[in-house]
Every structure is written in structure tokens, then in C-alpha cells.
CSV table of C-alpha atoms in Angstrom, one decimal:
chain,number,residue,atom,x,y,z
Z,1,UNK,CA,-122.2,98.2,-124.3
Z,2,UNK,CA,-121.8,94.8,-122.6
Z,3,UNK,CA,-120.1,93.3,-126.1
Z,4,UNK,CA,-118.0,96.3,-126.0
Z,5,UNK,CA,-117.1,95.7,-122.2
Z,6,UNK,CA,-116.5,91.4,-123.0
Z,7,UNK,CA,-114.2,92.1,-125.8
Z,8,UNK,CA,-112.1,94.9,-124.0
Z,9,UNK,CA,-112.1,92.1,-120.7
Z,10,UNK,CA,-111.1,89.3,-123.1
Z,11,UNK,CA,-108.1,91.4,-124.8
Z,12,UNK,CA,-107.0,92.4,-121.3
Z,13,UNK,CA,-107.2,88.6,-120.3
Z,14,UNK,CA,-105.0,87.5,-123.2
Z,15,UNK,CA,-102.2,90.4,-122.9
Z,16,UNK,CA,-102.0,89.0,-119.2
Z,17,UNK,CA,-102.0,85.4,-120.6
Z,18,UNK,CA,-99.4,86.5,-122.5
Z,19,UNK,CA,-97.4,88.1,-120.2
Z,20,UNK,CA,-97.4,84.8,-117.2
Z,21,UNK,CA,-98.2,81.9,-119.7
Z,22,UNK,CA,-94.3,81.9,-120.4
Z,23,UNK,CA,-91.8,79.2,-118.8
Z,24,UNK,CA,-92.4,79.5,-115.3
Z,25,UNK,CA,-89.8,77.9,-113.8
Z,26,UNK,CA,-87.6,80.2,-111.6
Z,27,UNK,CA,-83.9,80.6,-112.2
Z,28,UNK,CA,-83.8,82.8,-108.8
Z,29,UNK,CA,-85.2,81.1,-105.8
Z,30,UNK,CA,-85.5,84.4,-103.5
Z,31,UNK,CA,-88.1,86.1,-102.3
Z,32,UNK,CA,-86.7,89.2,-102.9
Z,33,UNK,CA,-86.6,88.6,-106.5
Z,34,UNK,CA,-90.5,88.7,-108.3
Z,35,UNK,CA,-92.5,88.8,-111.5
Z,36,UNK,CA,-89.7,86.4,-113.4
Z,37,UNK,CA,-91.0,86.3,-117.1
Z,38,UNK,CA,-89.0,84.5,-120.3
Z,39,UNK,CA,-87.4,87.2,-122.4
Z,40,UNK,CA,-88.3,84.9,-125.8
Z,41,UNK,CA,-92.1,85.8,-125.2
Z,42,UNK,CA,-94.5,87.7,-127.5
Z,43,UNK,CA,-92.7,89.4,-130.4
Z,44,UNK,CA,-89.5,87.8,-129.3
Z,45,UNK,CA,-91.4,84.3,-129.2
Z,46,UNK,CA,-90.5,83.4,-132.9
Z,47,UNK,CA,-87.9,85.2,-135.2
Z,48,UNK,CA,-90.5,86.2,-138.0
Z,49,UNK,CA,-92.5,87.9,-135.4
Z,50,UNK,CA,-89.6,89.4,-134.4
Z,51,UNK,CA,-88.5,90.6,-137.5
Z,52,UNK,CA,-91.9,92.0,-138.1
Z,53,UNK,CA,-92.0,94.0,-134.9
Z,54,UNK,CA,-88.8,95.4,-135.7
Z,55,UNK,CA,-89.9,96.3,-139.3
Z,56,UNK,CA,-93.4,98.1,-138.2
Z,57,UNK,CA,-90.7,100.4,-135.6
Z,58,UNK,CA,-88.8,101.2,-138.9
Z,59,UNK,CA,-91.9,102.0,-141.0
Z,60,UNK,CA,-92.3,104.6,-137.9
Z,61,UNK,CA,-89.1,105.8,-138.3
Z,62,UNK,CA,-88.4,106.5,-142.0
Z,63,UNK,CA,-90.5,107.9,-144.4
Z,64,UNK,CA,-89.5,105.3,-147.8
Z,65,UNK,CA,-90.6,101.9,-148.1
Z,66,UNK,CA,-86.9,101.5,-149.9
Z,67,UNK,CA,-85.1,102.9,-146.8
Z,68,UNK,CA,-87.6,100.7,-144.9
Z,69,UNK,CA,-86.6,97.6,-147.0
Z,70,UNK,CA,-82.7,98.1,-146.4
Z,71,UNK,CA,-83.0,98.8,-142.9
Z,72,UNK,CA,-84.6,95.8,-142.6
Z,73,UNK,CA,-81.9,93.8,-144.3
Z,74,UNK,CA,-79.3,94.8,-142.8
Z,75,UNK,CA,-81.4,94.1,-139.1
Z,76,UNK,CA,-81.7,90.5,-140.7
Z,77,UNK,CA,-78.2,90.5,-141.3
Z,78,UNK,CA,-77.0,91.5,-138.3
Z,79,UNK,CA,-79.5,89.2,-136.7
Z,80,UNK,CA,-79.7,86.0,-138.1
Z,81,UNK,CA,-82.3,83.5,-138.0
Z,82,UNK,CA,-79.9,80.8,-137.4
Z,83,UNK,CA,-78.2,82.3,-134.2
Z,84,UNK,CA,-81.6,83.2,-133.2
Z,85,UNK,CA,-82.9,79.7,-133.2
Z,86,UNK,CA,-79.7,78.7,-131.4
Z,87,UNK,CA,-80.0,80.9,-128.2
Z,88,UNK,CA,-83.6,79.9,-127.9
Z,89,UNK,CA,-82.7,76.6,-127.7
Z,90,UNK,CA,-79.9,76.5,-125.7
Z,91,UNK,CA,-80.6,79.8,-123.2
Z,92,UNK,CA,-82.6,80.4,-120.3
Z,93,UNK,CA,-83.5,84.0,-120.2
Z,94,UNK,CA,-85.5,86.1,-117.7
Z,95,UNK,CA,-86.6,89.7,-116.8
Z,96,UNK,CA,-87.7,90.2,-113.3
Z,97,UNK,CA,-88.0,92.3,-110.8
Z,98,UNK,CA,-86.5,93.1,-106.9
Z,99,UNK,CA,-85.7,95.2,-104.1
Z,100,UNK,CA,-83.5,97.7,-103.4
Z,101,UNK,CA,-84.2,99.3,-100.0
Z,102,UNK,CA,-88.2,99.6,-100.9
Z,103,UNK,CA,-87.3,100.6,-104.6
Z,104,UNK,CA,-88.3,98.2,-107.2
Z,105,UNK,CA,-85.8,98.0,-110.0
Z,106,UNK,CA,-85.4,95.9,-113.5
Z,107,UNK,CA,-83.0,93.1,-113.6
Z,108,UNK,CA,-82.5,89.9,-116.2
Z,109,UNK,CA,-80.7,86.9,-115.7
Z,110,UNK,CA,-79.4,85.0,-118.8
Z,111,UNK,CA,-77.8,81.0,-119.0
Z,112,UNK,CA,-77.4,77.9,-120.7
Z,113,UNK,CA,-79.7,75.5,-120.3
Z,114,UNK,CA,-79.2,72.0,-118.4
Z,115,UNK,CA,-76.6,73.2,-116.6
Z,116,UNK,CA,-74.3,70.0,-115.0
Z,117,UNK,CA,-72.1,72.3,-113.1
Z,118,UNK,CA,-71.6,75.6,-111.3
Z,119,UNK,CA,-71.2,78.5,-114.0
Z,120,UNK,CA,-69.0,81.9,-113.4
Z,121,UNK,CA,-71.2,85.3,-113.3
Z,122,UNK,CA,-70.9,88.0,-115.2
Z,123,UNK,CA,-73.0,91.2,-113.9
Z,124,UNK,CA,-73.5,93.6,-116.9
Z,125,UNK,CA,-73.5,97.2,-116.4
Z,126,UNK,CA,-75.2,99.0,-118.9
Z,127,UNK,CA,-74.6,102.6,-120.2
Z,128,UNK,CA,-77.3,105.4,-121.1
Z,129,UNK,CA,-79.6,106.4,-118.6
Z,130,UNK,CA,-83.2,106.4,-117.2
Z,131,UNK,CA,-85.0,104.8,-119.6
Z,132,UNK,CA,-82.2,105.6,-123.0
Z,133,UNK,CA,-79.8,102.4,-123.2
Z,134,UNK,CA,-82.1,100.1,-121.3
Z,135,UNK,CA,-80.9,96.6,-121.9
Z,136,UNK,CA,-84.0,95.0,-124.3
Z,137,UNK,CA,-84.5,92.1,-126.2
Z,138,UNK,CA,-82.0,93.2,-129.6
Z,139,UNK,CA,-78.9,94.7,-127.0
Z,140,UNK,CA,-79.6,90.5,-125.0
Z,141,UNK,CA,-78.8,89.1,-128.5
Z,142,UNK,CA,-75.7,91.1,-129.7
Z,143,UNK,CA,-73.9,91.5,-126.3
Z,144,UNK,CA,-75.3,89.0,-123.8
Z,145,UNK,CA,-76.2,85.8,-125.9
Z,146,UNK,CA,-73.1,85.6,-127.2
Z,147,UNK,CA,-71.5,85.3,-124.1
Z,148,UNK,CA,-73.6,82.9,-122.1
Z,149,UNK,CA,-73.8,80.7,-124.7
Z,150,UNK,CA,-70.1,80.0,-123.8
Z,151,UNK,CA,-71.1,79.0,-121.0
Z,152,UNK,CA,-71.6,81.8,-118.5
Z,153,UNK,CA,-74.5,83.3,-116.1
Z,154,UNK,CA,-75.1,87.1,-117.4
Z,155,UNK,CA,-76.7,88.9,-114.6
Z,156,UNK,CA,-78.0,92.5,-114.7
Z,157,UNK,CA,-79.9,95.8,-113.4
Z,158,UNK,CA,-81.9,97.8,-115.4
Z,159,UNK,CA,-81.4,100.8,-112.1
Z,160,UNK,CA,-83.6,102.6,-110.7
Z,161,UNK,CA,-85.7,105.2,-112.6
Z,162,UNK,CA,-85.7,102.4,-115.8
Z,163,UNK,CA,-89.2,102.0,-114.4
Z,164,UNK,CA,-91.8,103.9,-116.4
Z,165,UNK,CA,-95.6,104.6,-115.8
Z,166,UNK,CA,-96.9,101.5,-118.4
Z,167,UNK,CA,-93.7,99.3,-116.4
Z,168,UNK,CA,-95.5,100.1,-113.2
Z,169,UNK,CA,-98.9,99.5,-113.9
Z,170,UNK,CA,-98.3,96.3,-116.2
Z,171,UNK,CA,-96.1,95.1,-112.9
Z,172,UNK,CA,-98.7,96.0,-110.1
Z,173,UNK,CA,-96.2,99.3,-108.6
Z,174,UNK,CA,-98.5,101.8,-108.9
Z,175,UNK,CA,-97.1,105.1,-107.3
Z,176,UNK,CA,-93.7,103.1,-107.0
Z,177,UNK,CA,-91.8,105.7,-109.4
Z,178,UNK,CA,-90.9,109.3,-108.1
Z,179,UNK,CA,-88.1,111.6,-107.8
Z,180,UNK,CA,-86.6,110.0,-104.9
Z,181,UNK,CA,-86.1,106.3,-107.3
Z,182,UNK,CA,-84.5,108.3,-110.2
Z,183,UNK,CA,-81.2,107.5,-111.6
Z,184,UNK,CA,-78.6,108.8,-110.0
Z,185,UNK,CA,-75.8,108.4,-112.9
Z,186,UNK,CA,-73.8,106.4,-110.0
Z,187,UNK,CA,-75.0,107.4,-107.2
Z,188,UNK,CA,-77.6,105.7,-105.1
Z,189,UNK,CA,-78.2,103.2,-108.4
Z,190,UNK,CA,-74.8,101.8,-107.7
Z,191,UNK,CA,-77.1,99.8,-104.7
Z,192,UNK,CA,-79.1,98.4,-107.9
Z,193,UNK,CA,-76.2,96.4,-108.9
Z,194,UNK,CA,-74.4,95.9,-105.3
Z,195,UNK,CA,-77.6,94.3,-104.5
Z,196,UNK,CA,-77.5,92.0,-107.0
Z,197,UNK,CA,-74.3,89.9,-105.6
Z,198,UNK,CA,-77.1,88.7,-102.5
Z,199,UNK,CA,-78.8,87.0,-105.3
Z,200,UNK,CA,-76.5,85.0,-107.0
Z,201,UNK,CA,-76.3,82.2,-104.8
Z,202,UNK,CA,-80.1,82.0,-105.2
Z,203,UNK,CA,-79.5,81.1,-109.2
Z,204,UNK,CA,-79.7,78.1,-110.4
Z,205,UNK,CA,-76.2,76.7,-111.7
Z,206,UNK,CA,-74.5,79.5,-110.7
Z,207,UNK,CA,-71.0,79.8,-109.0
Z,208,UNK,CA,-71.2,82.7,-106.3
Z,209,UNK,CA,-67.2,82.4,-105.8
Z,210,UNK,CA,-66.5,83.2,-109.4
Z,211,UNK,CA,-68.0,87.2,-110.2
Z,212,UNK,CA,-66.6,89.7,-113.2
Z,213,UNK,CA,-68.0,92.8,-114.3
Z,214,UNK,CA,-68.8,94.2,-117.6
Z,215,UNK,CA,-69.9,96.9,-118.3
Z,216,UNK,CA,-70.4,99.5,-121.4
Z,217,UNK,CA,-69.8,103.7,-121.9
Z,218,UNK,CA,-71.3,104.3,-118.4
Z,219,UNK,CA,-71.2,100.9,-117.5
Z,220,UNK,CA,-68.0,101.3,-117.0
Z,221,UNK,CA,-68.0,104.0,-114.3
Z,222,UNK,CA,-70.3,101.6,-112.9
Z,223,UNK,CA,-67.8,98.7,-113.1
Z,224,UNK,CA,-65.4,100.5,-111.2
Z,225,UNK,CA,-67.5,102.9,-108.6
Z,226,UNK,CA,-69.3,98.7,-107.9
Z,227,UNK,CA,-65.4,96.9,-107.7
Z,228,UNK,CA,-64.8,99.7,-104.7
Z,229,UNK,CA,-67.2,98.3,-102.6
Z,230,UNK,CA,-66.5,94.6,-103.4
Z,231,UNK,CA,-63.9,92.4,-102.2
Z,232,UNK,CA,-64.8,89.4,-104.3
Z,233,UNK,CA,-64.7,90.9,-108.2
Z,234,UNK,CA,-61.2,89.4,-109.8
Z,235,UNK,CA,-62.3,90.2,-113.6
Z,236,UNK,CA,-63.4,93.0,-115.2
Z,237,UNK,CA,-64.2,94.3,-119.2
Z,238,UNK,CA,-64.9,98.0,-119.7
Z,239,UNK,CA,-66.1,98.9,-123.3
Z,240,UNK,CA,-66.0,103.1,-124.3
Z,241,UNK,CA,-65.7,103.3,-120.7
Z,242,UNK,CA,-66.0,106.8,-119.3
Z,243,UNK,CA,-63.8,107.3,-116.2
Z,244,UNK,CA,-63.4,110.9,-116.6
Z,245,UNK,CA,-66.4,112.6,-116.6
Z,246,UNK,CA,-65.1,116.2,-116.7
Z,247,UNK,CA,-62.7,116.0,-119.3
Z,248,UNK,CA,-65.6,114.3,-121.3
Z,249,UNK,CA,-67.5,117.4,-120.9
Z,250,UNK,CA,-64.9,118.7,-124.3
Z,251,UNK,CA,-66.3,115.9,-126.8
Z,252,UNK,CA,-69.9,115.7,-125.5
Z,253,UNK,CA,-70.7,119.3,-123.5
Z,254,UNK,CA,-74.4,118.1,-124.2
Z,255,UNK,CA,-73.7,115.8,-121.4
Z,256,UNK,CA,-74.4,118.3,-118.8
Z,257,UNK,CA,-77.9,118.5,-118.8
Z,258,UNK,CA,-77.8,114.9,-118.4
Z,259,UNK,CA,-76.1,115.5,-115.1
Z,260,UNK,CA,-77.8,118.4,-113.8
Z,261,UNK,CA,-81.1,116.0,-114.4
Z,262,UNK,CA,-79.5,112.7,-112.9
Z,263,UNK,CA,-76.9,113.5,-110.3
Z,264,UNK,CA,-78.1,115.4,-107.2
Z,265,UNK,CA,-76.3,118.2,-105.7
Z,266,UNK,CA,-74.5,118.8,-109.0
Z,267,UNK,CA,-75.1,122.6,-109.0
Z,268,UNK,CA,-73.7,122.9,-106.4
Z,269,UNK,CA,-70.1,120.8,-106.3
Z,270,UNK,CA,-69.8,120.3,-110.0
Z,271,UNK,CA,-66.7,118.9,-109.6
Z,272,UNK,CA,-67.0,117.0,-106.8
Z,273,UNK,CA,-69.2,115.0,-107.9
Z,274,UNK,CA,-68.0,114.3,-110.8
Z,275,UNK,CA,-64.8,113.5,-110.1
Z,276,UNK,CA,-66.6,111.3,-107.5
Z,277,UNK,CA,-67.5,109.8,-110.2
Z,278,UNK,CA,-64.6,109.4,-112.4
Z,279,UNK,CA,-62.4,106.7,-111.6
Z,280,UNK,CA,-59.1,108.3,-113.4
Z,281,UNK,CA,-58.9,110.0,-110.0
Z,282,UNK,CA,-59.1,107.7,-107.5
Z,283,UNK,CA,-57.0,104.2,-109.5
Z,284,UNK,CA,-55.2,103.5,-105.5
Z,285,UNK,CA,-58.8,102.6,-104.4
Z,286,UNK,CA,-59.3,99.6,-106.7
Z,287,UNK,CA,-58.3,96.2,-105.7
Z,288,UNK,CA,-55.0,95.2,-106.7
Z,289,UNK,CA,-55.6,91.2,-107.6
Z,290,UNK,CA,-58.0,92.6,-110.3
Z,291,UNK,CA,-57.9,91.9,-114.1
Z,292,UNK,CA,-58.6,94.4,-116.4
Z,293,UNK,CA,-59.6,94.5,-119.8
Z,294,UNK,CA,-60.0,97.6,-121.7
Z,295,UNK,CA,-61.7,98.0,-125.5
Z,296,UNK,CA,-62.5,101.1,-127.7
Z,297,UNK,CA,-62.8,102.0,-130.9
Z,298,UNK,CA,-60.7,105.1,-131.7
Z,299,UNK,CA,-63.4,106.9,-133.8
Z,300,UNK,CA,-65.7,107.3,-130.7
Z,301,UNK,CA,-67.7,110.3,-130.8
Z,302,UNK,CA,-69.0,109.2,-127.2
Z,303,UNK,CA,-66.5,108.8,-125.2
Z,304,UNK,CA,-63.2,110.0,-126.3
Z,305,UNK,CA,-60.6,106.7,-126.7
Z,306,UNK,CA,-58.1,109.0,-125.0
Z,307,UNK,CA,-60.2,107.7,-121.7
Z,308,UNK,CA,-59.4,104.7,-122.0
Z,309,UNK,CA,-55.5,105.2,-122.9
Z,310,UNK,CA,-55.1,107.9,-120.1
Z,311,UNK,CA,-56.8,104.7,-118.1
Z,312,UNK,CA,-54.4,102.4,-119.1
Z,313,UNK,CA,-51.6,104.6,-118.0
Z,314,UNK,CA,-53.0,104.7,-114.4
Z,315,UNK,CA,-53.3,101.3,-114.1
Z,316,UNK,CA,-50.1,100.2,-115.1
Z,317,UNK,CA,-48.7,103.4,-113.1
Z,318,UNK,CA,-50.4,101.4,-110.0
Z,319,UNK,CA,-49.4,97.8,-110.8
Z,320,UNK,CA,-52.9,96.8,-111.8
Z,321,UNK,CA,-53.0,93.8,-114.1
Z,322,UNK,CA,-54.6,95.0,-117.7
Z,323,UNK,CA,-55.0,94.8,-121.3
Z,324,UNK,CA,-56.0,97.6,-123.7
Z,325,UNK,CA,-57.7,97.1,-127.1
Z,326,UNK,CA,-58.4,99.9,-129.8
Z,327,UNK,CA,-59.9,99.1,-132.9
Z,328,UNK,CA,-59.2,101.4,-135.5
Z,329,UNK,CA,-61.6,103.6,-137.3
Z,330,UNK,CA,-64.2,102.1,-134.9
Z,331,UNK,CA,-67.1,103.8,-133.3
Z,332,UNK,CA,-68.6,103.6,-129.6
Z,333,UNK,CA,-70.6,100.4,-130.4
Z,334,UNK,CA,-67.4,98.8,-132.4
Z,335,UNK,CA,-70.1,98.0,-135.3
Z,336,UNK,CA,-67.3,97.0,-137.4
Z,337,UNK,CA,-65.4,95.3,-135.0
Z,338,UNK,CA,-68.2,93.3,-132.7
Z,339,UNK,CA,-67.6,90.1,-133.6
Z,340,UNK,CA,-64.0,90.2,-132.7
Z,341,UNK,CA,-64.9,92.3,-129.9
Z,342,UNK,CA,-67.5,89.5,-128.5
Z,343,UNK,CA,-64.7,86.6,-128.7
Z,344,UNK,CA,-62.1,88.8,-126.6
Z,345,UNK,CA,-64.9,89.2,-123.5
Z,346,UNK,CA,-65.1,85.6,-124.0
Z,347,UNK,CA,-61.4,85.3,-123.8
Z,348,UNK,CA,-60.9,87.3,-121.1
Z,349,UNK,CA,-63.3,86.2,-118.6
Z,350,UNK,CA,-62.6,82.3,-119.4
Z,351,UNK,CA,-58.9,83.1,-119.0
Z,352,UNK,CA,-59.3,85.4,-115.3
Z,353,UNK,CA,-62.5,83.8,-113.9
């Protein structure tokens, strides 16, 4: 029994070991902002490990070692060893978390190393929601490496209701997650990223006068619903955004049980709240001396590309300065188009920020 009681004490002493015994050293001096941990740690520590992890989550998911086998591949592919080796040497990454208003929320901060001079911010606005879409380890290295290795601070929130029960107790929040911390699909989570912009002078090597927003499928109702409330966003890149949630109710009907979960009072104003929502319907409220970039692939299933043309209309309609790209035959991840798509956010925010 008291074998049985060592061992279980000594695999409980190396998971913590594992979790703290990463770089230490803050990127975010404020006090707000706790538990900072280096995203290259455990499986993501090494690139066979990695690789390994991913393949045991494919031998889960499929029931051939051949479809096994070419999943992998094409993972390794798609993931290189080389590019691996380079962000780990040359980026800082971190997962932490912080305060909104007593909630504790998910956030990650992502540079170059030996910085010699103030870097512009980027915050990221992810899509899905609750836990589906979270930004992890695999999403860092095709969207957000690429784009701080050029030389850019990525900051982001996770929002509210990303925590889950294992989250809490491996963080200390017991009891921290109920109904009143969910995800609001842009309501009160907009704070989760709002709050954020309190923090950035508090990074290390970052420049608090230079902010864009980027933001992906819901992200990009984030982008927008966030650029109302600031005065001090001049670039933005909106990827498959959705900024008209009703009409997007045709493609994906599905979506409504989403919103009945995440958005309160939806039963009862339906299109109040989405519309509230929606930023097709309220272009006059956004900031005029902003920069926006637009991208979709016009095979979306997600979120229709007309979203993003109708956008496009509105904008110019209201003098707002923009670029739209549609790559054709693309999907709502632009799979075939991501490398292209990754230099034209570069482009973009080292031209406007």
C-alpha cells in the first residue's frame, strides 16, 4: 500500500515538475497575469515527441494502420522538422493565465527572442467556441509562428468558458468554471480580449502604440465587435470572417444550437442579438483611420465567401480603407492556399502597423 502510495506521489511530483520546470522567465511582468508556462514543453519539447503524440491521437481516430501511416505523413509534411527547430530557437512562447473581472481566462503570448527594439502587437482572435477551436500547440505553428517570427508580438485569449474541469484543477481554480464564465459568442468574452490591451505594456519588447487585430471565422466578429470599443487599433486581418450571423444561418442552420447554448437572451430577441452581433449592420460605428484586410477561400462551407464580398461593399460604401482576397476553390482554412495566405498577414500588418 505504501509502495503503491510513493509511486502514485512520485508520478504526481514529475507531472508537476514537468509542468513549472519549463523557462521561467516572464515575458509579462503583471500581477494580473499568472501561471506563465513555455508552450515547447512536454510533447511539444522535441519534434519526434511531437510527432509521436500526434500519431497515438491518429491511431485513436482511424481504424487502419495504412490510413494511420498517411495521416501521419502528410502531418509531417505539413509540419516540418526543420521549421520546427527554427521557431524553437528563435521564439519565446507562453500560455498563461489572468483576470477578467474575477473570471480566470486562457491567454498566450508569442515573440522573437532577443529582442533589441520595441515590436508591433498583434492580438489573435480565434474562431470556434468553448473549448472547439481553442488555440493549441499545432494551430501556434501554422498561424502564429509564422508571423512572429517576422518579427511581431502575437498576443491572445483563449475566452472565457475555454477552461475545463482538468484546466482548473491542474491550474489551482477549483469551482472557478460555471454558467456565469461561459462563452458568450461576443458577448461578455469580448472583455477577455479588451482586457488584454492593459497588458501589453507589461511585455517584454513590445510596442503598446503599435496594436492590429487578427482574427479567424468568429474571430472576426470578434475583431470588429473589439475595434468598437478601441480607439488605438489602425490594422486589422479577418480570415472567413462571419459578420452576418443571420444570413449565415442558410449555409450552416446547425449553427443555432450553438447560439441558443452560447448567447444569452437569444430566445428571446433572436435577432437582436444577432445582429448585435453582426458587423454588416453597424460598418458607421468602426473607426475610419482603420486598415482592413479581408481573405476567403470561395469554397467555404463555413462561412459563406459572399460575407466577406457583401463586407467589402460596406466598407468601401463608408470610405473605410480595405483589401479583399478570395482564393479560388479554397476552403475555410485555405489549406491550399496557407502559405500565400501567411505572407499576405505578414504584408499587411508590416505595411499598416
Amino acid at each position: 500500500m505504501s509502495l503503491l502510495l510513493s509511486s502514485t506521489f512520485l508520478t504526481f511530483s514529475l507531472f508537476t515538475l514537468s509542468l513549472y520546470s519549463a523557462d521561467t522567465t516572464k515575458i509579462i511582468n503583471h500581477t494580473q497575469v499568472t501561471k506563465e508556462q513555455d508552450c515547447f514543453r512536454d510533447e511539444f519539447s522535441d519534434y519526434d515527441l511531437w510527432i509521436e503524440h500526434t500519431r497515438q491521437k491518429f491511431e485513436r481516430a482511424y481504424d487502419t494502420e495504412t490510413i494511420v501511416n498517411k495521416a501521419t505523413s502528410l502531418f509531417k509534411a505539413q509540419h516540418s522538422r526543420e521549421m520546427f527547430e527554427i521557431y524553437q530557437k528563435q521564439l519565446e512562447c507562453r500560455t498563461f493565465i489572468y483576470d477578467v473581472d474575477g473570471v480566470p481566462v486562457e491567454g498566450y503570448v508569442i515573440k522573437p527572442k532577443n529582442v533589441t527594439q520595441p515590436l508591433p502587437v498583434v492580438i489573435y482572435n480565434r474562431g470556434g467556441n468553448g473549448n472547439f477551436g481553442a488555440v493549441r500547440f499545432t494551430s501556434m505553428f501554422k498561424t502564429l509562428f509564422p508571423l512572429a517570427e517576422q518579427g511581431f508580438v502575437i498576443f491572445g485569449s483563449q475566452y472565457r468558458g475555454t477552461l475545463n474541469e482538468n484546466t482548473e484543477l491542474r491550474y489551482g481554480f477549483q469551482g472557478a468554471f460555471s454558467n456565469q464564465h461561459k462563452d458568450e459568442f461576443g458577448g461578455k468574452d469580448i472583455q477577455d480580449v479588451t482586457r488584454l490591451i492593459d497588458f501589453i505594456p507589461s511585455i517584454i519588447g513590445a510596442d503598446p502604440k503599435r496594436i492590429g487585430l487578427f482574427g479567424w471565422s468568429r474571430g472576426g466578429m470578434q475583431n470588429y465587435l473589439v475595434l468598437r470599443q478601441l480607439d488605438n487599433v489602425k490594422v486589422v486581418v479577418t480570415v472567413a470572417g462571419n459578420t452576418d450571423l443571420l444570413s449565415g444561418l442558410t449555409l450552416r442552420p446547425n449553427m443555432e444550437r450553438v447560439y441558443k447554448k452560447r448567447i444569452p437572451n437569444y430566445n428571446k430577441d433572436k435577432i437582436g442579438t444577432l445582429e448585435s452581433r453582426s458587423a454588416i449592420k453597424w460598418v458607421e460605428k468602426l473607426p475610419q483611420d482603420v486598415s482592413i484586410l479581408l481573405m476567403h477561400g470561395s469554397a467555404d462551407k463555413r462561412v459563406d465567401v459572399s460575407q466577406s464580398i457583401e463586407f467589402a461593399k460596406k466598407l468601401k460604401l463608408h470610405g473605410i480603407s480595405h483589401k479583399l482576397v478570395i482564393y479560388e476553390h479554397d476552403d475555410h482554412s485555405l489549406t491550399k492556399n496557407r502559405a500565400q495566405a501567411n505572407k499576405e498577414v505578414v504584408t499587411w500588418f508590416q505595411k499598416h502597423l
